[in-house]
Coordinates of C-alpha atoms in Angstrom, one line a residue:
M1 CA -12.4 51.8 77.3
K2 CA -9.8 50.9 74.3
K3 CA -10.6 47.5 73.6
N4 CA -6.8 46.1 72.4
V5 CA -7.3 44.4 68.9
K6 CA -4.2 41.7 67.8
K7 CA -3.8 42.5 64.2
T8 CA -3.2 38.9 62.0
K9 CA -1.6 39.2 58.3
K10 CA -4.0 37.6 55.9
R11 CA -1.8 34.6 54.3
T12 CA -1.8 34.7 50.2
R13 CA -3.3 31.4 49.0
K14 CA -0.6 29.8 46.3
N15 CA -2.4 28.5 43.8
P16 CA -1.8 24.5 43.4
F17 CA -1.2 24.3 39.9
V18 CA 1.8 26.7 40.0
V19 CA 3.4 24.9 42.9
I20 CA 3.3 22.1 41.3
L21 CA 4.1 24.4 37.8
S22 CA 7.2 25.6 40.4
L23 CA 8.4 21.9 40.8
I24 CA 7.8 20.9 36.7
C25 CA 9.9 24.2 35.7
I26 CA 13.1 23.4 38.3
V27 CA 13.1 19.4 37.4
A28 CA 12.3 21.0 33.7
A29 CA 15.9 23.2 35.0
V30 CA 18.1 20.2 36.2
F31 CA 17.6 17.8 33.3
L32 CA 18.2 20.4 30.9
C33 CA 21.8 21.7 32.4
V34 CA 23.2 17.9 32.9
Q35 CA 21.9 17.3 28.6
L36 CA 23.4 20.9 28.2
F37 CA 26.8 19.5 29.7
M38 CA 26.7 15.6 28.5
L39 CA 26.1 16.9 24.8
N40 CA 29.3 18.9 25.5
M41 CA 28.5 20.8 21.9
L42 CA 29.0 24.8 23.4
P43 CA 32.0 25.7 24.3
L44 CA 33.1 25.6 28.3
V45 CA 32.2 29.4 28.9
L46 CA 28.2 29.2 27.0
E47 CA 27.7 26.2 28.2
V48 CA 28.9 27.5 31.9
A49 CA 27.0 30.7 31.5
A50 CA 23.8 28.5 29.9
I51 CA 23.9 27.2 33.2
I52 CA 23.9 29.7 35.6
I53 CA 21.2 31.3 33.2
I54 CA 19.0 28.5 33.5
V55 CA 19.5 28.3 37.9
V56 CA 20.1 31.8 38.6
L57 CA 16.2 32.3 36.4
S58 CA 14.4 29.6 37.8
L59 CA 14.7 29.8 41.1
I60 CA 14.5 34.0 41.6
L61 CA 10.7 32.5 39.6
C62 CA 9.9 30.0 42.5
L63 CA 11.3 31.6 45.2
F64 CA 9.6 35.2 44.0
Y65 CA 5.9 33.7 43.4
T66 CA 6.1 31.4 46.6
F67 CA 7.1 34.6 49.3
L68 CA 6.9 38.1 47.7
A69 CA 4.7 38.4 45.2
K70 CA 1.5 39.5 46.8
R71 CA -0.6 41.3 44.4
P72 CA -2.8 39.4 42.4
I73 CA -1.1 40.8 39.4
S74 CA 2.3 40.2 40.6
R75 CA 1.2 36.6 41.6
F76 CA -0.3 36.0 37.8
L77 CA 2.9 37.5 35.6
S78 CA 6.0 35.5 38.5
A79 CA 3.0 32.6 37.3
F80 CA 2.9 33.0 33.6
M81 CA 6.1 33.2 33.4
I82 CA 7.6 30.0 35.5
L83 CA 5.1 28.4 32.7
V84 CA 6.8 30.4 29.7
L85 CA 10.2 29.1 31.5
T86 CA 8.9 25.6 31.3
V87 CA 8.0 24.9 27.9
V88 CA 11.1 26.4 27.0
Y89 CA 13.0 24.0 29.1
G90 CA 11.0 21.6 27.6
A91 CA 12.1 22.5 24.0
G92 CA 15.5 22.7 25.1
N93 CA 15.7 19.1 26.6
Y94 CA 13.4 17.9 23.5
Y95 CA 16.2 19.8 21.4
I96 CA 18.8 18.1 22.6
Y97 CA 17.6 14.6 23.2
K98 CA 17.4 15.0 18.5
T99 CA 20.7 15.7 18.4
N100 CA 21.5 13.5 20.9
E101 CA 19.7 10.9 18.8
M102 CA 21.2 12.3 15.7
F103 CA 24.5 12.2 16.3
A104 CA 24.4 8.3 17.2
S105 CA 22.6 7.4 14.1
V106 CA 25.3 9.1 11.8
T107 CA 28.4 7.9 13.5
N108 CA 27.5 4.4 14.9
L109 CA 27.9 2.8 11.2
T110 CA 25.5 -0.4 11.2
D111 CA 27.6 -3.3 11.4
Q112 CA 25.6 -5.1 8.8
M113 CA 25.3 -4.5 5.0
T114 CA 21.9 -5.9 3.7
N115 CA 21.7 -8.8 0.2
T116 CA 18.7 -8.6 -2.2
I117 CA 18.7 -11.5 -4.7
S118 CA 15.8 -11.4 -6.6
V119 CA 14.4 -14.3 -9.3
V120 CA 13.0 -12.1 -12.3
T121 CA 10.6 -13.7 -15.0
L122 CA 9.7 -11.6 -17.9
N123 CA 6.4 -10.7 -18.2
G124 CA 3.9 -11.8 -20.9
S125 CA 6.0 -15.2 -20.0
G126 CA 3.3 -17.1 -18.6
Y127 CA 6.5 -17.3 -15.9
D128 CA 4.2 -15.4 -13.2
S129 CA 5.6 -17.4 -9.4
L130 CA 8.6 -19.1 -7.8
E131 CA 6.3 -22.0 -8.5
S132 CA 5.4 -22.0 -12.4
L133 CA 9.8 -22.1 -12.8
N134 CA 9.1 -25.8 -11.8
N135 CA 11.6 -27.8 -14.1
M136 CA 13.0 -24.6 -16.3
T137 CA 16.0 -23.3 -15.8
I138 CA 16.9 -20.0 -14.6
G139 CA 20.3 -18.1 -15.4
T140 CA 22.6 -16.9 -13.1
I141 CA 26.2 -14.8 -13.4
T142 CA 28.1 -15.8 -10.8
S143 CA 31.8 -14.3 -11.5
Q144 CA 29.7 -10.5 -10.6
D145 CA 28.4 -12.3 -7.7
A146 CA 29.0 -15.6 -6.2
E147 CA 28.4 -15.4 -2.7
G148 CA 24.9 -14.0 -3.2
T149 CA 24.0 -16.2 -5.9
Q150 CA 23.8 -19.3 -4.1
K151 CA 22.1 -17.8 -1.0
A152 CA 19.9 -17.6 -3.8
I153 CA 20.2 -20.9 -5.2
D154 CA 20.0 -22.7 -1.3
D155 CA 16.4 -20.1 -0.8
I156 CA 15.0 -21.7 -4.1
S157 CA 15.8 -25.3 -4.3
S158 CA 13.8 -26.2 -1.4
K159 CA 11.0 -24.7 -3.2
I160 CA 11.2 -26.0 -7.2
T161 CA 13.6 -27.9 -9.1
F162 CA 15.2 -26.2 -11.2
E163 CA 18.1 -26.3 -13.7
T164 CA 21.1 -23.7 -14.3
A165 CA 22.9 -22.0 -16.4
D166 CA 26.1 -19.5 -15.8
Y167 CA 26.4 -15.8 -18.4
T168 CA 29.6 -13.7 -17.5
T169 CA 28.1 -10.5 -18.8
F170 CA 24.8 -8.7 -17.8
E171 CA 24.3 -8.4 -21.5
D172 CA 24.3 -12.1 -22.4
L173 CA 22.2 -12.4 -19.1
Y174 CA 19.3 -10.2 -20.4
Y175 CA 19.7 -11.8 -24.2
A176 CA 19.2 -15.8 -22.7
L177 CA 16.3 -14.4 -20.5
Y178 CA 14.7 -11.9 -23.6
N179 CA 14.5 -14.6 -26.1
D180 CA 13.5 -17.4 -23.7
Q181 CA 16.8 -19.7 -23.0
V182 CA 15.9 -19.0 -19.7
Q183 CA 12.6 -18.3 -18.0
G184 CA 14.0 -17.1 -15.5
I185 CA 17.4 -15.2 -13.4
I186 CA 19.0 -14.7 -10.4
L187 CA 20.1 -10.8 -10.3
N188 CA 21.4 -9.4 -6.8
E189 CA 19.8 -5.8 -6.5
T190 CA 22.5 -3.6 -5.6
F191 CA 23.1 -4.1 -9.9
R192 CA 19.9 -3.1 -10.6
G193 CA 21.0 0.4 -12.1
I194 CA 23.3 -1.6 -14.4
V195 CA 20.4 -3.8 -16.4
F196 CA 19.6 -0.4 -16.4
E197 CA 22.5 1.1 -18.5
M198 CA 21.3 -1.0 -20.9
D199 CA 17.7 -1.6 -20.7
P200 CA 15.8 1.0 -19.0
E201 CA 12.7 -0.3 -19.5
A202 CA 13.4 -3.3 -17.2
N203 CA 11.2 -2.2 -14.5
N204 CA 8.8 -2.3 -16.4
N205 CA 9.6 -5.6 -18.5
T206 CA 9.7 -8.0 -15.9
T207 CA 8.3 -8.9 -12.6
T208 CA 10.3 -10.4 -9.4
V209 CA 8.7 -14.0 -8.4
N210 CA 11.1 -14.2 -5.3
Q211 CA 14.3 -12.8 -2.8
T212 CA 15.8 -14.2 -0.9
I213 CA 17.3 -11.5 1.6
Y214 CA 20.8 -11.8 4.1
Y215 CA 23.2 -9.8 5.6
T216 CA 27.0 -9.4 5.8
K217 CA 29.3 -8.3 8.3
R218 CA 30.2 -4.6 7.8
E219 CA 33.9 -3.4 9.0
T220 CA 33.7 -1.7 12.6
Q221 CA 34.2 2.5 12.6
S222 CA 37.4 1.8 14.1
D223 CA 38.1 0.4 10.9
T224 CA 37.2 2.4 8.8
V225 CA 39.3 5.5 10.2
K226 CA 42.7 5.6 8.4
E227 CA 43.6 9.9 8.7
S228 CA 41.7 10.9 11.5
V229 CA 43.3 14.6 12.4
N230 CA 42.1 17.5 14.9
V231 CA 39.3 18.8 12.8
T232 CA 39.4 22.8 15.0
S233 CA 43.1 23.4 13.5
E234 CA 44.3 20.1 11.1
T235 CA 43.5 20.3 7.2
F236 CA 41.4 18.2 6.4
T237 CA 39.3 16.2 3.6
I238 CA 35.6 14.2 3.3
L239 CA 34.0 12.8 0.4
I240 CA 30.4 13.1 0.1
S241 CA 29.0 10.0 -1.8
G242 CA 25.8 10.2 -3.4
N243 CA 24.0 7.2 -4.0
D244 CA 21.8 6.3 -6.8
S245 CA 18.8 5.0 -3.9
Y246 CA 16.3 5.5 -2.3
G247 CA 15.3 5.2 0.8
G248 CA 17.8 3.4 4.2
L249 CA 21.6 3.0 4.1
T250 CA 21.8 0.1 4.2
S251 CA 23.0 -2.0 0.9
N252 CA 25.2 -0.3 -0.9
S253 CA 24.2 0.7 -4.8
R254 CA 26.4 3.2 -7.4
S255 CA 28.3 6.1 -6.5
D256 CA 25.8 8.8 -8.7
S257 CA 27.3 11.9 -7.2
N258 CA 31.5 12.3 -5.4
M259 CA 32.3 15.1 -4.6
L260 CA 35.0 16.2 -0.9
L261 CA 35.2 18.9 1.0
T262 CA 39.4 20.7 1.5
I263 CA 38.6 22.7 4.9
N264 CA 40.7 24.5 6.4
P265 CA 38.7 25.5 10.4
T266 CA 42.8 27.9 10.5
T267 CA 42.2 29.7 6.7
H268 CA 37.8 29.4 7.3
T269 CA 38.5 27.5 3.9
V270 CA 36.6 25.2 1.6
L271 CA 37.1 23.6 -1.2
M272 CA 34.5 22.1 -2.8
T273 CA 36.4 19.4 -5.5
S274 CA 33.0 17.8 -8.1
I275 CA 34.7 14.6 -10.1
P276 CA 32.3 12.9 -12.8
R277 CA 29.8 10.2 -12.3
D278 CA 31.6 8.6 -15.4
Y279 CA 35.2 8.9 -14.8
Y280 CA 36.8 6.4 -16.2
Q281 CA 40.0 5.0 -13.4
T282 CA 41.4 1.7 -11.9
I283 CA 38.9 0.6 -9.4
E284 CA 41.3 0.4 -6.2
C285 CA 39.2 -2.0 -4.2
V286 CA 38.7 -2.4 0.1
D287 CA 37.8 -5.9 1.5
T288 CA 34.4 -4.8 3.3
N289 CA 33.2 -8.0 3.6
S290 CA 31.2 -7.8 0.0
S291 CA 29.6 -10.7 -0.9
L292 CA 30.5 -8.9 -4.7
A293 CA 33.5 -9.6 -7.0
C294 CA 35.2 -6.4 -6.2
P295 CA 36.9 -5.8 -10.1
Q296 CA 40.5 -4.7 -8.2
G297 CA 43.4 -3.0 -11.1
E298 CA 40.7 -2.8 -13.5
R299 CA 39.1 -0.3 -15.5
D300 CA 35.5 1.6 -14.8
K301 CA 33.7 4.2 -14.2
L302 CA 33.8 5.6 -10.8
T303 CA 30.0 5.1 -10.1
H304 CA 30.3 1.7 -9.8
S305 CA 32.8 1.8 -7.7
G306 CA 30.0 2.3 -5.2
L307 CA 29.1 -1.6 -6.3
Y308 CA 31.1 -2.7 -3.8
G309 CA 31.0 0.0 -0.5
V310 CA 32.0 3.7 -0.3
D311 CA 35.2 2.7 1.0
T312 CA 36.6 1.3 -2.4
T313 CA 35.0 4.7 -3.5
E314 CA 37.4 6.6 -1.6
K315 CA 40.2 4.5 -2.2
T316 CA 39.3 5.0 -6.0
I317 CA 39.5 8.9 -5.5
E318 CA 42.8 8.6 -3.0
S319 CA 45.2 6.4 -5.8
F320 CA 43.9 8.4 -8.9
L321 CA 44.9 12.5 -6.9
D322 CA 47.6 11.3 -5.0
I323 CA 45.9 13.1 -1.7
T324 CA 43.9 11.0 1.7
I325 CA 40.5 11.3 1.6
N326 CA 40.1 11.6 6.5
Y327 CA 36.4 11.3 6.3
H328 CA 34.0 10.0 4.1
V329 CA 30.2 11.0 4.2
R330 CA 27.3 8.5 2.7
V331 CA 23.9 10.0 1.4
N332 CA 21.3 8.9 -1.1
F333 CA 18.5 10.6 -3.6
S334 CA 15.6 10.8 -0.5
S335 CA 18.7 12.0 2.1
V336 CA 18.1 15.3 0.0
I337 CA 14.7 15.5 -0.8
N338 CA 14.3 15.0 3.6
L339 CA 16.8 17.4 4.5
V340 CA 16.2 20.5 1.7
D341 CA 12.4 19.8 2.9
A342 CA 13.1 20.0 6.8
L343 CA 14.8 23.0 5.9
G344 CA 11.9 24.6 5.1
G345 CA 13.2 24.8 1.3
I346 CA 16.9 25.8 -0.2
D347 CA 17.1 29.1 -2.3
V348 CA 19.2 29.0 -5.7
Y349 CA 20.2 31.2 -7.8
V350 CA 20.6 29.8 -11.9
E351 CA 22.4 31.7 -14.7
E352 CA 22.1 33.0 -17.6
G353 CA 21.4 30.7 -19.9
L354 CA 20.8 27.6 -18.0
A355 CA 17.2 27.8 -17.0
V356 CA 15.4 24.4 -17.4
D357 CA 11.7 24.1 -18.2
R358 CA 11.5 20.5 -16.9
F359 CA 14.0 18.1 -15.5
N360 CA 15.1 15.1 -17.1
A361 CA 15.4 12.8 -14.5
D362 CA 11.6 13.5 -13.4
W363 CA 9.8 15.5 -16.7
A364 CA 6.4 15.7 -14.0
L365 CA 8.1 18.6 -11.7
E366 CA 9.3 22.4 -12.9
G367 CA 12.3 23.2 -14.2
V368 CA 14.3 26.4 -13.3
T369 CA 14.2 30.1 -14.3
E370 CA 17.1 32.1 -15.0
G371 CA 17.3 34.2 -11.2
W372 CA 16.5 33.3 -8.1
N373 CA 13.7 30.0 -7.0
H374 CA 12.9 29.0 -4.6
L375 CA 13.5 24.5 -4.2
D376 CA 11.5 22.2 -2.9
G377 CA 13.0 18.8 -1.7
K378 CA 12.0 16.4 -5.7
R379 CA 13.1 19.9 -7.4
A380 CA 16.5 20.7 -5.2
L381 CA 17.4 17.1 -5.7
A382 CA 16.2 17.4 -9.8
F383 CA 18.3 20.4 -10.1
A384 CA 21.8 18.5 -8.3
R385 CA 21.1 15.9 -11.0
E386 CA 20.2 17.4 -14.7
R387 CA 23.0 16.9 -16.9
Y388 CA 21.0 16.0 -19.9
A389 CA 20.1 20.4 -20.6
Y390 CA 23.1 21.3 -21.0
T391 CA 25.7 21.8 -23.5
D392 CA 28.4 21.4 -20.5
G393 CA 26.3 18.5 -18.9
D394 CA 27.9 16.5 -16.4
A395 CA 30.1 19.2 -15.8
Q396 CA 27.4 21.4 -15.0
R397 CA 25.7 19.3 -13.3
V398 CA 28.5 18.7 -10.5
K399 CA 28.3 23.1 -10.4
N400 CA 24.3 22.9 -9.4
Q401 CA 25.6 19.8 -6.8
Q402 CA 28.3 22.5 -5.5
I403 CA 25.2 25.6 -5.6
V404 CA 22.4 22.7 -3.5
I405 CA 25.2 22.2 -0.6
Q406 CA 26.2 25.5 -0.8
A407 CA 22.5 27.0 -0.2
M408 CA 21.6 24.4 2.1
V409 CA 25.0 25.7 3.8
D410 CA 23.0 29.8 3.9
K411 CA 19.8 27.7 5.1
I412 CA 21.3 26.0 8.2
A413 CA 23.0 29.1 9.4
S414 CA 20.2 31.3 9.1
P415 CA 17.9 33.0 11.6
E416 CA 15.2 30.5 10.2
M417 CA 16.7 27.4 11.5
I418 CA 15.9 28.2 15.2
A419 CA 12.3 27.0 14.2
R420 CA 13.2 24.5 11.6
F421 CA 16.0 22.2 14.3
G422 CA 13.4 19.7 15.8
N423 CA 12.6 18.2 12.0
F424 CA 15.7 18.9 10.8
M425 CA 16.9 16.7 13.4
D426 CA 14.7 14.3 12.5
A427 CA 15.8 14.4 9.0
L428 CA 19.2 14.3 9.8
S429 CA 19.3 10.8 11.8
G430 CA 17.9 8.2 8.9
A431 CA 19.9 11.6 5.9
F432 CA 23.9 10.6 6.6
E433 CA 26.0 7.9 7.7
T434 CA 30.3 9.7 8.4
N435 CA 32.5 7.7 9.8
M436 CA 33.6 11.2 12.1
T437 CA 32.9 10.2 15.0
S438 CA 30.6 12.5 17.1
E439 CA 33.0 14.0 19.7
E440 CA 34.6 15.6 16.1
I441 CA 31.5 16.8 14.8
L442 CA 30.6 18.1 18.1
S443 CA 34.3 19.7 18.3
L444 CA 33.4 21.1 14.8
I445 CA 29.9 23.2 16.1
R446 CA 31.9 23.8 19.2
Y447 CA 34.9 25.7 17.4
E448 CA 31.7 27.0 15.4
F449 CA 30.2 28.6 18.2
T450 CA 33.5 30.1 19.4
F451 CA 35.3 31.8 17.0
F452 CA 31.5 32.0 14.3
P453 CA 34.0 32.4 11.5
E454 CA 33.5 33.4 7.8
W455 CA 33.9 30.1 5.8
K456 CA 34.7 30.8 1.0
F457 CA 34.0 28.6 -0.9
E458 CA 35.8 27.6 -2.9
S459 CA 35.5 24.5 -6.1
Y460 CA 36.6 22.6 -9.0
T461 CA 35.8 20.4 -11.7
L462 CA 37.5 17.5 -13.2
V463 CA 36.9 17.3 -16.8
G464 CA 37.5 15.1 -19.4
Q465 CA 36.6 13.5 -22.8
T466 CA 34.2 11.1 -23.2
N467 CA 34.6 8.1 -24.9
S468 CA 34.1 4.4 -25.3
G469 CA 35.5 2.3 -23.0
Y470 CA 35.3 -1.7 -21.1
C471 CA 33.7 -1.5 -18.2
A472 CA 35.0 -4.8 -15.6
T473 CA 31.8 -4.3 -14.2
L474 CA 29.2 -4.1 -16.8
G475 CA 31.6 -7.1 -18.4
D476 CA 31.1 -4.8 -22.0
Y477 CA 32.1 -1.1 -23.6
A478 CA 29.9 1.5 -22.1
D479 CA 30.2 5.8 -22.3
V480 CA 33.0 6.6 -20.5
V481 CA 35.1 10.2 -19.1
F482 CA 38.6 9.3 -19.9
A483 CA 40.4 12.0 -17.3
N484 CA 42.6 15.2 -18.6
L485 CA 45.6 14.5 -16.8
D486 CA 45.9 18.2 -16.2
S487 CA 42.7 18.2 -14.3
I488 CA 43.6 16.5 -12.0
Q489 CA 47.5 17.7 -11.5
V490 CA 45.2 20.9 -10.5
A491 CA 42.6 19.0 -8.4
H492 CA 45.7 17.6 -6.9
D493 CA 47.5 21.3 -6.6
K494 CA 44.0 22.6 -5.7
I495 CA 43.9 20.7 -2.5
Q496 CA 47.4 21.0 -1.8
A497 CA 47.6 24.6 -1.8
V498 CA 44.0 24.5 0.9
I499 CA 46.4 22.0 2.7
D500 CA 49.4 24.7 3.3
G501 CA 47.1 27.9 3.8
K502 CA 46.5 29.2 0.7
S503 CA 43.4 30.1 -1.3
S504 CA 42.6 27.5 -4.2
T505 CA 42.6 30.3 -6.7
E506 CA 46.5 30.5 -6.2
V507 CA 46.8 27.3 -8.5
S508 CA 45.6 27.8 -12.5
D509 CA 42.6 26.5 -14.0
T510 CA 44.8 27.0 -17.5
I511 CA 44.9 23.1 -18.8
D512 CA 45.6 21.1 -22.4
E513 CA 42.5 19.9 -23.7
N514 CA 44.0 17.4 -25.7
N515 CA 46.0 16.1 -22.3
I516 CA 43.8 13.0 -22.0
E517 CA 44.4 9.1 -20.2
V518 CA 45.6 7.4 -22.8
I519 CA 44.9 3.4 -22.0
D520 CA 46.9 0.6 -23.8
D521 CA 44.6 -1.2 -25.7
S522 CA 46.5 -4.4 -25.9
Q523 CA 45.1 -4.9 -22.2
N524 CA 41.3 -5.4 -23.5
Q525 CA 40.5 -1.8 -21.7
V526 CA 39.3 0.0 -24.5
V527 CA 39.2 -1.1 -28.3
Q528 CA 36.2 2.1 -30.2
D529 CA 33.7 -0.7 -30.6
P530 CA 30.7 0.6 -33.4
G531 CA 28.3 -1.7 -30.8
Y532 CA 29.3 -0.6 -26.6
I533 CA 26.3 0.3 -24.8
T534 CA 25.5 4.0 -24.9
D535 CA 24.7 5.0 -20.6
P536 CA 20.8 5.4 -20.8
Y537 CA 21.0 5.5 -17.2
A538 CA 22.5 8.6 -17.2
G539 CA 19.9 11.1 -16.9
F540 CA 17.3 8.6 -15.9
D541 CA 15.7 6.9 -12.6
Y542 CA 16.3 3.4 -12.2
S543 CA 14.4 3.1 -9.1
Q544 CA 11.2 2.6 -10.4
D545 CA 8.8 0.3 -8.2
Y546 CA 9.4 -3.1 -9.3
S547 CA 7.8 -4.1 -5.7
T548 CA 6.1 -7.8 -4.8
D549 CA 5.3 -9.6 -1.9
Y550 CA 8.4 -11.8 -1.0
Y551 CA 10.2 -8.0 -0.7
E552 CA 11.4 -6.6 2.6
D553 CA 11.8 -3.7 2.5
S554 CA 9.2 -1.5 0.5
N555 CA 10.4 1.9 0.7
Q556 CA 13.8 1.2 -0.5
Y557 CA 12.8 2.3 -4.3
Y558 CA 11.4 5.3 -5.6
T559 CA 8.7 4.4 -7.9
D560 CA 8.9 6.8 -11.0
G561 CA 7.1 6.0 -14.6
T562 CA 7.2 9.7 -16.1
Y563 CA 10.5 9.4 -17.5
S564 CA 11.4 7.2 -20.9
E565 CA 14.2 7.2 -22.9
D566 CA 15.1 5.0 -26.0
I567 CA 15.7 1.5 -25.1
Y568 CA 19.2 0.5 -25.9
Y569 CA 19.4 -2.1 -28.8
D570 CA 22.3 -5.1 -29.9
E571 CA 21.7 -5.7 -33.4
Q572 CA 23.5 -8.8 -32.4
Y573 CA 20.8 -9.7 -30.2
G574 CA 18.4 -8.0 -31.3
Y575 CA 16.7 -6.6 -29.2

């Protein structure tokens, strides 16, 4: 008699590690969906599609492994795919987090600006500490910085006894220091570059023995956005202002580079308009709670307008070009270096006859050859700043800046960007600040992902004529670029053409080279003075290391002892 044998199914044991991994995968997927929704960077259709794919794919794999995978090979493959998805979701969460962090960093303008006031002495004078200045005389220049000077006086008065002697120009102030009329001087570090327009060796010849650091309130973002537009349907203009400093962006310095980007999202046209740094214009000041005495209505180099804040630079450009600037972006030397390096370098094409053996801004760096060149961050910055090597000088320099910007855009749009996204977001976080809102930037990104437009880049560079001009900030004469009035009109018309939906190339570039702006000499703005200050800074990186135990931010200035130029010599003063 046969016995009935009951067959029992052999239960497949689940690997506890894979079970836990499945739970982690589901949690990571949920976080990723939430972050995608909160970031709102993708077009709605792509965003919904991405969320559906993430949810469905995660559920299918986890359910398949839990209930359907019986054979070892199917369990292994499904477990492996769950692991891959978990890693991908983790990376996605990380990238979105870095993107959010970047937007917060660049659009939330700091509500404080840092002001650093130094006490400077002459090397070899025996005054190598603040205490050594006890019962001595310290020079000041209150006409340029009354508040900062008083802050420094109050600070050091608690430590030593001293007298002060006030001067009206930086040249007089340094003449007094070099000739022992004063044993130390009080200098706002914002004006450090101005000193180099007189003496490129000032950092090597002097020592900082004390620094007073204080903060001034800065206007909020809502105060600075004047002409916001719908950036996906209306033409807008952005001022890119490049400060001649390294480190952070919490203090003002000269605007070494000024470029306007006029963007028409309907015609997919981008016009780059470059302005020479030494363009001689009337300064239009904006009340930015700066402690410095902004020379409202006086003539000066455009680069000096940056000392009083990017809003002053913006208003000055709006005035002489008769245009509206909707937004601004502020960067500095460190921004360019860090961004280019984060992109893995950029490729630029150098036309015949424009090769450079060594860059004047940094002789230690290799120059560029004719044809294609791959540049890292430092070489890209040096290439963008070079002008002494070219016959056209500053005109070629601004062309190089346009080449660098377009090369960066090309690199960002390349597939290689996917692997470098995290590093690029890190670099962006501290690279620039803007008064565009996060939503406006995200709108542009969504527009790009929706239509993938082919942008047409056009460019124009304002020109002029170099001569001597009285600069209000210097309180003296210096090399400046007098504007060509035809060039200003052409720039205005090209910008207007892009706004009207046309190409800027429809506006003729033809100008009368002799139509140079004439300044009324009777107002003591321009006088042919054989003793005027030449501008040795033009190719010199003034941001050398003058660090001291008293200094708060050692990263603010860059050490570069590789470049040298003839020191300005004034027969009147003998130095």
